[in-house]
Coordinates of C-alpha atoms in Angstrom, one line a residue:
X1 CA 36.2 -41.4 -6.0
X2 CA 37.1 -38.6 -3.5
X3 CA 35.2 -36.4 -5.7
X4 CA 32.2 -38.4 -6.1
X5 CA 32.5 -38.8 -2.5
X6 CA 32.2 -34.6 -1.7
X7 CA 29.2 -34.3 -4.0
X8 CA 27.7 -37.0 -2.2
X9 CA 28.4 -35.7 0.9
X10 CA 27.9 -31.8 -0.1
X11 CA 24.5 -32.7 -1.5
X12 CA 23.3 -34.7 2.5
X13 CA 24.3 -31.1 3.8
X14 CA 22.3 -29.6 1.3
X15 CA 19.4 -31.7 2.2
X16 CA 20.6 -31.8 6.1
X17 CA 20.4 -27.5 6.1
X18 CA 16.9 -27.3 4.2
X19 CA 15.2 -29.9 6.7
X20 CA 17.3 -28.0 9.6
X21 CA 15.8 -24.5 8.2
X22 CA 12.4 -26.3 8.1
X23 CA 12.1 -27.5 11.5
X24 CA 13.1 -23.9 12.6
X25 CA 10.4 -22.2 10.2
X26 CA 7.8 -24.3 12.0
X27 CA 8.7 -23.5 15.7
X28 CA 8.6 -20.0 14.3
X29 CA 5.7 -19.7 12.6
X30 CA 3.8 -21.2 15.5
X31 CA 5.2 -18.3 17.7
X32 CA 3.8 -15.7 15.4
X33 CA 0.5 -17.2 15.6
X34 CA 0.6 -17.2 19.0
X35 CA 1.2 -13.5 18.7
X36 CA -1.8 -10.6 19.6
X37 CA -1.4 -9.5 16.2
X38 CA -2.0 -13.0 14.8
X39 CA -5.7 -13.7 16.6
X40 CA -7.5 -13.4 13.8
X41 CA -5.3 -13.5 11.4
X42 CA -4.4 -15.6 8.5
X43 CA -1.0 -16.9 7.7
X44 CA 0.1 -18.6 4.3
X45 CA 4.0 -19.3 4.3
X46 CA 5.4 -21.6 0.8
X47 CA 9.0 -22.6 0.7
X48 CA 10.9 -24.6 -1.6
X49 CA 15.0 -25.5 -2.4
X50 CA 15.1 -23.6 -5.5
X51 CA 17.1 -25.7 -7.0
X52 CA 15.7 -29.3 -6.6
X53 CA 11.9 -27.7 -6.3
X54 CA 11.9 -30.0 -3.1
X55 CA 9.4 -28.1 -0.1
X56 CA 11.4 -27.1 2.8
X57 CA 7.7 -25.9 4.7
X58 CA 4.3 -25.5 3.7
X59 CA 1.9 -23.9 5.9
X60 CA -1.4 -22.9 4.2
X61 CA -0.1 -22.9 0.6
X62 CA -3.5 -23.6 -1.1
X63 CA -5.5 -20.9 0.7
X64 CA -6.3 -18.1 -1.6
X65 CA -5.2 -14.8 0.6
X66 CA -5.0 -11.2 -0.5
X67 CA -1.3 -11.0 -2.1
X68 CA -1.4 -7.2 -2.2
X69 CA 1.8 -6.1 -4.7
X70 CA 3.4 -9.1 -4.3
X71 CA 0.6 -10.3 -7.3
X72 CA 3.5 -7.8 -9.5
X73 CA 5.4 -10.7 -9.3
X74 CA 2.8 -13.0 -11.6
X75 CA 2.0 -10.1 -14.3
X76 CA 5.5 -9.1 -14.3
X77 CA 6.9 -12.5 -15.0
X78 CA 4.0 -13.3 -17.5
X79 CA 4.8 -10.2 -20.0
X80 CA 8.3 -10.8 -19.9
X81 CA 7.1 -14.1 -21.3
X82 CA 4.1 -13.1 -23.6
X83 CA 5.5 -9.5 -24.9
X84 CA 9.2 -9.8 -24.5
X85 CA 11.8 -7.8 -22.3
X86 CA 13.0 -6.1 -25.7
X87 CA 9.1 -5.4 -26.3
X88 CA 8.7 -1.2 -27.0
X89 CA 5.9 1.0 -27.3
X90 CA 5.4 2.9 -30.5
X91 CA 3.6 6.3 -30.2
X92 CA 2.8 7.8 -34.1
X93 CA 2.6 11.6 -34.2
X94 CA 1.3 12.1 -37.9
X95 CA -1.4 14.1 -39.7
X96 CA -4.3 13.9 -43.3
X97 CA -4.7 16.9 -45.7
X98 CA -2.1 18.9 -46.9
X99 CA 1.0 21.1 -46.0
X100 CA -0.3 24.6 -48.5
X101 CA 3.2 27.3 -47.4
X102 CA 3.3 27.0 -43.6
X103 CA -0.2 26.1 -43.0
X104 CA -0.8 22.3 -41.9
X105 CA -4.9 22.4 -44.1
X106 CA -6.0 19.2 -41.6
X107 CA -5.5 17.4 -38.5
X108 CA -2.5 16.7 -36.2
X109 CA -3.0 13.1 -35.4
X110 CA -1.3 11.1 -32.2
X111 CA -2.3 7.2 -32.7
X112 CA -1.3 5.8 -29.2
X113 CA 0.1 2.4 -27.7
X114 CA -1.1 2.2 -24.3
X115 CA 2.9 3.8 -23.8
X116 CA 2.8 4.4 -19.6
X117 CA 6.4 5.7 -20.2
X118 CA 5.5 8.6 -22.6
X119 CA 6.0 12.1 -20.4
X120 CA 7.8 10.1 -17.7
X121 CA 10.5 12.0 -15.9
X122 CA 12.2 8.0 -15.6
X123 CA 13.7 8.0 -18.7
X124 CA 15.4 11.0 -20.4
X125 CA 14.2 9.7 -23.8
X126 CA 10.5 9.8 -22.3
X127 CA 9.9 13.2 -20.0
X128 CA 7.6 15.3 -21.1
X129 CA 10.0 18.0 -22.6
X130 CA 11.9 15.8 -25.3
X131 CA 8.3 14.4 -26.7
X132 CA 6.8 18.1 -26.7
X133 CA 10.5 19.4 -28.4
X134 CA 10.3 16.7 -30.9
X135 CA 6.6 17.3 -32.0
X136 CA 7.3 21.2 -32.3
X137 CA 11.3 20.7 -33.7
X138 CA 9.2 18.4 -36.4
X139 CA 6.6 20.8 -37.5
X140 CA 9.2 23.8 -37.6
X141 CA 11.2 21.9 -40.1
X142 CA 8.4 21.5 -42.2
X143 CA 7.6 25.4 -42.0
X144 CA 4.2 24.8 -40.2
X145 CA 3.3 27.3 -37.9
X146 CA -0.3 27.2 -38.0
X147 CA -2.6 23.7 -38.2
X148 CA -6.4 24.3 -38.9
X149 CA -7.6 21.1 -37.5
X150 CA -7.8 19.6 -34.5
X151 CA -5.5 17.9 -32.2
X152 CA -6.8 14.0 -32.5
X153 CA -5.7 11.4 -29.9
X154 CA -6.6 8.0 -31.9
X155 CA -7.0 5.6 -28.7
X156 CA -9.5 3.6 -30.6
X157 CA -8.0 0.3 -30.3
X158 CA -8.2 0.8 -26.2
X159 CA -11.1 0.4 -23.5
X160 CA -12.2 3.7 -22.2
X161 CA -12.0 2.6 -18.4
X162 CA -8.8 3.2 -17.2
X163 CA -9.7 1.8 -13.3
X164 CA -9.6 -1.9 -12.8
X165 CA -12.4 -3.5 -11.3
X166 CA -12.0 -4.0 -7.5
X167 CA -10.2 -0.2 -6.6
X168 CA -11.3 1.4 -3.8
X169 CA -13.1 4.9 -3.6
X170 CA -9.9 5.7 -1.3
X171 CA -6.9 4.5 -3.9
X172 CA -8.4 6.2 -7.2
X173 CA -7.9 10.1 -6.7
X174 CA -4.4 9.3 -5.3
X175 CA -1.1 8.8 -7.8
X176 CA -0.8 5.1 -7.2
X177 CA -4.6 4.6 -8.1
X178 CA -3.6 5.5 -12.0
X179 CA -5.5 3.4 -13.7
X180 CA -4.2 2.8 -17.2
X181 CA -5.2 4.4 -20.7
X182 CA -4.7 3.9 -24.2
X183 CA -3.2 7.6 -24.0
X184 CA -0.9 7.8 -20.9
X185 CA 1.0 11.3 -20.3
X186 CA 3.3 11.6 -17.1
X187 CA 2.5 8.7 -15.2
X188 CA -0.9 9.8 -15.1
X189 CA 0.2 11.9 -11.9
X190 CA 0.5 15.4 -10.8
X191 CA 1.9 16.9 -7.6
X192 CA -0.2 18.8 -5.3
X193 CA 1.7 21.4 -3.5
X194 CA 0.3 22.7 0.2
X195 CA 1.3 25.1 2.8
X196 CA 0.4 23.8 6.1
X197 CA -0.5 26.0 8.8
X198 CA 1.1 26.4 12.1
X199 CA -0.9 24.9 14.2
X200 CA -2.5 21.5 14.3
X201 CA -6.0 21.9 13.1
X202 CA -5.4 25.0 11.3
X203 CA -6.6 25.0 7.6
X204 CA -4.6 23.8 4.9
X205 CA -3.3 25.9 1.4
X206 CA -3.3 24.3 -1.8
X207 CA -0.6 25.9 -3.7
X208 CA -0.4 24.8 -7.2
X209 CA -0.2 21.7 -8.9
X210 CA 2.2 20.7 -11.6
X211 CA 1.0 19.6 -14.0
X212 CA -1.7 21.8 -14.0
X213 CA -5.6 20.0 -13.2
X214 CA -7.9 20.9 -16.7
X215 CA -11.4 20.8 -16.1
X216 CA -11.4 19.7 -12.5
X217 CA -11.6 21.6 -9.2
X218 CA -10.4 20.2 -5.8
X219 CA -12.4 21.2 -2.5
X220 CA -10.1 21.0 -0.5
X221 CA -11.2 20.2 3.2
X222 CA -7.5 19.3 4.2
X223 CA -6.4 20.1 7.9
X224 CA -2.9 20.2 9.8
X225 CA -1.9 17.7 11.9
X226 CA 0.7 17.3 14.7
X227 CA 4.5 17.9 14.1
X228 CA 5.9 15.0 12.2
X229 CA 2.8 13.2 11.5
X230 CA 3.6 12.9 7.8
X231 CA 1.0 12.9 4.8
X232 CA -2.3 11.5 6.1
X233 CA -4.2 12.7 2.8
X234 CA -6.3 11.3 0.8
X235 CA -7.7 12.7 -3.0
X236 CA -11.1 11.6 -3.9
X237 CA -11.5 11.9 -7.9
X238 CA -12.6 9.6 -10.3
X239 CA -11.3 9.3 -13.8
X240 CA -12.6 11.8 -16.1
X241 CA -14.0 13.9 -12.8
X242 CA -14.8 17.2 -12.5
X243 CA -14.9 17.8 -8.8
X244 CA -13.1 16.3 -6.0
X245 CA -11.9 16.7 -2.2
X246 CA -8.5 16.7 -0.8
X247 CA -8.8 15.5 3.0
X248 CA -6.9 14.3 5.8
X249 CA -4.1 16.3 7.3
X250 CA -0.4 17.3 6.9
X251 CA 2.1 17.9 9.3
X252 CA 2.8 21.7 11.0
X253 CA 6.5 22.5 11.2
X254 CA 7.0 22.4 7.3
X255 CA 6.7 25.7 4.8
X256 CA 5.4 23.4 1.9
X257 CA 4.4 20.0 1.9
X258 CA 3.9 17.8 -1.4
X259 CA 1.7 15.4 -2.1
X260 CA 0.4 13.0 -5.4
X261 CA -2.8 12.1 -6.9
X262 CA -3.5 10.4 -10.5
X263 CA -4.9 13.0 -12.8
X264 CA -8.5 12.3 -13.8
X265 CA -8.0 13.3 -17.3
X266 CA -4.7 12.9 -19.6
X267 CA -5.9 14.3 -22.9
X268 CA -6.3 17.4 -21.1
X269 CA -3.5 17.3 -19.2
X270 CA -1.3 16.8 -22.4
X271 CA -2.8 19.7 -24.4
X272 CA -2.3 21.8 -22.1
X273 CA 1.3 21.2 -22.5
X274 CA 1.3 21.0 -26.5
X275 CA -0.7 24.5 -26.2
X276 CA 2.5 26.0 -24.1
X277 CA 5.1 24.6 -26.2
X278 CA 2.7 25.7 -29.8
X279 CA 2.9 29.5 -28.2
X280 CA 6.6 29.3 -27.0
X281 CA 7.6 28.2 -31.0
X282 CA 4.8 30.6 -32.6
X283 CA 2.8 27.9 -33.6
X284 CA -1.2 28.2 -33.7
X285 CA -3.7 25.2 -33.4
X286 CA -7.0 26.2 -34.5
X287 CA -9.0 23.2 -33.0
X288 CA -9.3 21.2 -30.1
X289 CA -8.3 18.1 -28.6
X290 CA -10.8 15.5 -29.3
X291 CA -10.3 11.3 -29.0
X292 CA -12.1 8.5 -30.2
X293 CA -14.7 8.9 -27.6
X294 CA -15.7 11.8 -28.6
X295 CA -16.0 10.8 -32.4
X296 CA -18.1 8.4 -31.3
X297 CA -20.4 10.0 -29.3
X298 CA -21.0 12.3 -31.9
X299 CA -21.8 9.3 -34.7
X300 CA -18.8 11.0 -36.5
X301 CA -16.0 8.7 -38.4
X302 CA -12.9 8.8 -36.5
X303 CA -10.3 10.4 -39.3
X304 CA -7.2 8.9 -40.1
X305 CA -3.9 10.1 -40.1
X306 CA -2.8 9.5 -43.6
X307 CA 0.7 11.0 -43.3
X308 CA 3.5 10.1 -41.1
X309 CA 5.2 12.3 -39.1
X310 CA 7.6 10.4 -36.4
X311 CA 7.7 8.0 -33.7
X312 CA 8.3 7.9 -30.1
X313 CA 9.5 4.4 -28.7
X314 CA 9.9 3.8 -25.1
X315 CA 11.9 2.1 -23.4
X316 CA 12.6 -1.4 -23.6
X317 CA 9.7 -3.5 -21.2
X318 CA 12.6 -5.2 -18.8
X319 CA 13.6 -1.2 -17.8
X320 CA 10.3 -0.6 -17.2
X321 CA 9.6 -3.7 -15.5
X322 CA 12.2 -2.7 -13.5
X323 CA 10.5 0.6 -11.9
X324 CA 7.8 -1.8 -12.1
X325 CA 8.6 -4.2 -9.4
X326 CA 11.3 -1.9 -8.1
X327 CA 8.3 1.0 -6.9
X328 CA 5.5 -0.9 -7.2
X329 CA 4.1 1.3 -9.9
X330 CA 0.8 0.0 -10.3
X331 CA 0.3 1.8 -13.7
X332 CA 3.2 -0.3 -15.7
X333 CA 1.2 -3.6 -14.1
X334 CA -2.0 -2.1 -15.7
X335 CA -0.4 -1.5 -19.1
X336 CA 1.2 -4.3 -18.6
X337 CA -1.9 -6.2 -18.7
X338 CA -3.8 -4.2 -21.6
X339 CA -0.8 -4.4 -23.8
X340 CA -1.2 -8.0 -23.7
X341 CA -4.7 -7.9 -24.8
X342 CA -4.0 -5.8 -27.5
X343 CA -0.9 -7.7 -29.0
X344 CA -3.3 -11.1 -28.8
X345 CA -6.1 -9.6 -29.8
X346 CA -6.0 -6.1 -31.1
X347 CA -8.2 -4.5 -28.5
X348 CA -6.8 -3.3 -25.3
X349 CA -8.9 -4.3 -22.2
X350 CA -8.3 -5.3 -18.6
X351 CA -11.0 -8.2 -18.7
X352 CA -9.2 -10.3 -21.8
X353 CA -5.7 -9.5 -20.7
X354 CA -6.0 -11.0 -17.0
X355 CA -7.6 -14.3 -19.2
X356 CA -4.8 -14.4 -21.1
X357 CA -2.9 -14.0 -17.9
X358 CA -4.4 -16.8 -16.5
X359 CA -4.6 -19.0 -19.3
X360 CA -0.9 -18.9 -19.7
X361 CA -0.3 -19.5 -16.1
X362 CA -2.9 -22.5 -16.2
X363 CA -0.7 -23.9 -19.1
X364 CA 2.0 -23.8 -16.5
X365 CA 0.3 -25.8 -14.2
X366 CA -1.3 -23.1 -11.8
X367 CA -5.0 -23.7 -11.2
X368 CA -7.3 -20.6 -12.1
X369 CA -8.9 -21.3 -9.0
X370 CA -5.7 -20.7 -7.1
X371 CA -5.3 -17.3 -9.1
X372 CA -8.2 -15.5 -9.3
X373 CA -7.7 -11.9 -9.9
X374 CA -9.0 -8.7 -11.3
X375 CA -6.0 -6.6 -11.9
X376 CA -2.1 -6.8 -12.5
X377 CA -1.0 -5.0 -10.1
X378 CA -2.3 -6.0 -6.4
X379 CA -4.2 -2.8 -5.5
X380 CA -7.6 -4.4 -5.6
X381 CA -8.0 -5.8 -1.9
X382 CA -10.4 -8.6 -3.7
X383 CA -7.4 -10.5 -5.4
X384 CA -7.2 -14.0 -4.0
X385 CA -4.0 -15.9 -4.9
X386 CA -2.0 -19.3 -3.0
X387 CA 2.0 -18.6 -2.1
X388 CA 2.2 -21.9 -3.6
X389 CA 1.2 -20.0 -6.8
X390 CA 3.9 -17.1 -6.1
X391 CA 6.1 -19.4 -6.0
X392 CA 5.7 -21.7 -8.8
X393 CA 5.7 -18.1 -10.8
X394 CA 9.6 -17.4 -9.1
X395 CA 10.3 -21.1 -9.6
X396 CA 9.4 -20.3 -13.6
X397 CA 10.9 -17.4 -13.7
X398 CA 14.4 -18.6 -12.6
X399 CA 14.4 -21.4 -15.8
X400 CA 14.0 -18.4 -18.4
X401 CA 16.7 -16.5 -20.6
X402 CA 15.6 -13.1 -19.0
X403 CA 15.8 -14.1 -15.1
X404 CA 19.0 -11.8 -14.6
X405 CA 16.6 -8.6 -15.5
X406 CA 13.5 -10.2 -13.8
X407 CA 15.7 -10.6 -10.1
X408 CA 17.5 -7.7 -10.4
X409 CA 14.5 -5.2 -10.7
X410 CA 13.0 -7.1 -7.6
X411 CA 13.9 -4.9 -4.4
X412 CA 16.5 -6.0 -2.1
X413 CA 14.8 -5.4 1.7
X414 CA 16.2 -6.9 4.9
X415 CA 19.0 -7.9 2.8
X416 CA 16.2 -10.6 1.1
X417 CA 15.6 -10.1 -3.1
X418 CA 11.5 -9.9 -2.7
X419 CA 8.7 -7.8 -3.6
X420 CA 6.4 -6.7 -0.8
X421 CA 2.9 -6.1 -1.3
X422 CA 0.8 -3.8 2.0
X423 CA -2.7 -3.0 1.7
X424 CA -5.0 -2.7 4.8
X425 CA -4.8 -5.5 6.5
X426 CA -2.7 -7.0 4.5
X427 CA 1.5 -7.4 4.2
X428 CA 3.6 -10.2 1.9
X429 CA 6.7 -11.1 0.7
X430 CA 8.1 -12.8 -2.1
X431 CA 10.7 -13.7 -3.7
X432 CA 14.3 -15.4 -3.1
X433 CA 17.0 -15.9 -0.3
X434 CA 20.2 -18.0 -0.4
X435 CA 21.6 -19.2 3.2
X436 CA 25.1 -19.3 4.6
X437 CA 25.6 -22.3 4.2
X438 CA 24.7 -21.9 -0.3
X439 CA 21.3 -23.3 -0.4
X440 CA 18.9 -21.2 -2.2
X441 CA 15.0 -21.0 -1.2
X442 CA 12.0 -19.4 -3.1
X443 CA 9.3 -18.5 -1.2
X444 CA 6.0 -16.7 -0.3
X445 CA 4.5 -15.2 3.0
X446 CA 1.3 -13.7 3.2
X447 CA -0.3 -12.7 6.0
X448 CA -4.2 -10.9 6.1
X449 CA -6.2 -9.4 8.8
X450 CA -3.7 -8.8 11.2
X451 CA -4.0 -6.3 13.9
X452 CA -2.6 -3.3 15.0
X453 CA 0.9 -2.0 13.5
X454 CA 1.4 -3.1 10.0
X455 CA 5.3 -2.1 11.2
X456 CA 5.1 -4.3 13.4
X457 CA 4.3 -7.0 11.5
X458 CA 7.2 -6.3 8.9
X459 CA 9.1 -6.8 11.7
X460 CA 8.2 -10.1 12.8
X461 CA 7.9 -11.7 9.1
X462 CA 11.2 -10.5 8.3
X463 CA 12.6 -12.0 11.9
X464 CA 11.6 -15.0 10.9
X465 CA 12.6 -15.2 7.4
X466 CA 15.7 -14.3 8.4
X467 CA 15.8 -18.0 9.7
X468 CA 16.7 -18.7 5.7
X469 CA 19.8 -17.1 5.6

């Protein structure tokens, strides 16, 4: 009886603390939108007890808002389900004709997965070293030191546009604009390295990058800014581009100053790197890179790789989810998304993989109208998506058998688990907090077209989330 007695009462005090935090969030949330910053803003705030599902507050939770990254959360949650969190890519290095002495008579095949892990320095199975080792440690031990055909990247089975729909002209050129490819090699990114100049205005020096560009050229209209100012660059290249301009400023003060932008061409990127390692190991390719694309420009058959040589798997999906949510990496969302396609339907493309997406969050009682989206990973600013969606994705989430990996790759900020998401004009946060007192909440906040200091703004969203704890 005295036991029946302590639930009872434990379970009032439950219910007491959640209607207590409530009353609070309200008061709160009416301050912010008194705030300057808040004049024309709009703010979406979801809460529930995680446990019973039972809303603590609800202010706005049907409006569609720009989520920014904290979208991550619905494409990350979604593969774990449809792909698995022991999911791996499978990259085949193989070749056709025939091994005559140490002449490879034919082609040196690579039939791709959509891997966005192969080349990554994340992983010390995937950098870029142990896959280019491998390929020339393979064709040593079969005596080969000289293949007459062509290098051959089979992405056949993957959409040639690598950008979503809805990227900016601003995000593209720049490392977290990657978009996605059947063939992926080092993130897609390369490091631009400058030499600022003393003085603020003085002209800029680009360096080197690393990897090295192929086939583009950068005008580079970059200037020096004040002391301290930090990297105020942007990169404007499309995919496959030839030309494009490096400008904003860097600060004075610094010898060298690095920045990141997504490289506009893989394929070339990567033989570039095979052609180093071939001439390090004495090993001569006669032909050229060529992919599908080009095969079927051309009206040509695409060959096939009749032979096997080996395979490169990557890591298991929950580690990479992890970097996923972890640093927002807006290329594993992308793959992410394609890899779906591909595994439902055998043809890897952005457009059938957010259906999917959506179909199997529809099934789960989320309204396509309260998730309309055109990419996995947030960066489109013309995403549209209710917190009450957010968190009826964390609410799923928290019943399934890979939960532990999903929460622990979510960042832990202001001592909250959540992912952020910050575009222009834009800041959210979602994700899970458990109070003093041992009730647990999930919840969304998204805020959009706020003014002045995105900083600012943190601030006061996580003052009053703190309310929770």
């Amino acid at each position: 009886m005295k036991i029946w007695t302590a639930v009872v009462l434990c379970f009032f005090y439950s219910a007491g603390s959640a209607q207590n935090a409530g009353l609070k969030i309200g008061q709160a949330v009416k301050i912010l939108e008194a705030d300057l910053q808040m004049k024309h803003a709009m703010l979406s705030l979801y809460i529930v007890d995680s446990k019973t599902g039972k809303v603590v507050f609800d202010k706005n939770a049907q409006v569609g808002l720009a989520p920014a990254s904290s979208l991550k959360v619905v494409t990350s949650a979604a593969a774990m389900e449809l792909l698995g969190k022991d999911y791996r890519y499978q990259t085949e290095f193989g070749y056709d004709g025939n091994i005559e002495g140490n002449i490879l008579k034919g082609n040196l095949f690579v039939k791709v997965s959509g891997d966005p892990t192969l080349g990554s320095w994340r992983w010390d199975s995937s950098k870029a070293e142990i896959i280019l080792d491998q390929l020339t440690a393979t064709l040593r031990a079969n005596n080969i030191t000289v293949i007459t055909g062509n290098l051959i990247i089979d992405d056949s089975k993957w959409e040639t546009q690598a950008t979503p729909r809805g990227w900016t002209w601003e995000d593209i050129g720049n490392y977290y604009g990657a978009g996605a490819r059947g063939f992926n090699w080092h993130e897609n990114q390369y490091d631009l390295m400058l030499a600022p100049g003393k003085n603020e205005g003085d002209s800029v020096k680009i360096l080197w990058t690393d990897p090295e560009l192929q086939a583009s050229v950068l005008v580079n209209e970059l200037k020096t800014g004040r002391p301290g100012s930090g990297d105020n660059t942007v990169i404007y290249l499309p995919e496959d581009g030839v030309i494009g301009y490096v400008r904003g400023t860097v600060p004075a003060a610094v010898s060298t100053f690095r920045i990141s932008g997504s490289m506009p061409n893989t394929s070339n990127a990567f033989t570039n790197a095979v052609e180093k390692s071939f001439l390090n190991n004495n090993i001569h390719l006669a032909g050229r890179t060529k992919n599908a694309v080009i095969y079927f420009t051309n009206n040509e058959k695409l060959p096939v790789a009749a032979n096997h040589f080996f395979s490169v798997h990557s890591p298991p999906l929950d580690s990479i989810n992890y970097w996923f949510l972890q640093k927002s990496v807006n290329l594993f969302g992308e793959a992410f998304v394609k890899t779906i396609a591909f595994e439902k339907t055998g043809y890897g493309s952005a457009d059938s993989g957010i259906s999917i997406i959506k179909e199997f969050w529809k099934e789960r009682g989320i309204e396509s109208s309260a998730l309309k989206i055109t990419d996995g990973s947030g960066l489109s600013p013309a995403n549209r998506v209710t917190t009450h969606t957010l968190v009826t994705v964390m609410q799923y989430a928290r019943k399934q058998s890979w939960f532990a990996s999903f929460y622990n790759a979510l960042p832990l900020q202001n001592g909250i688990k959540m992912k952020s998401g910050y575009i222009g004009g834009v800041r959210s946060y979602t994700g899970y907090i458990k109070s003093r007192s041992g009730t647990a909440y999930t919840f969304s906040f998204i805020i959009n077209n706020f003014d002045g200091s995105p900083g600012a703004v943190r601030e006061k969203m996580w003052k009053l989330l703190d309310i929770l704890k």
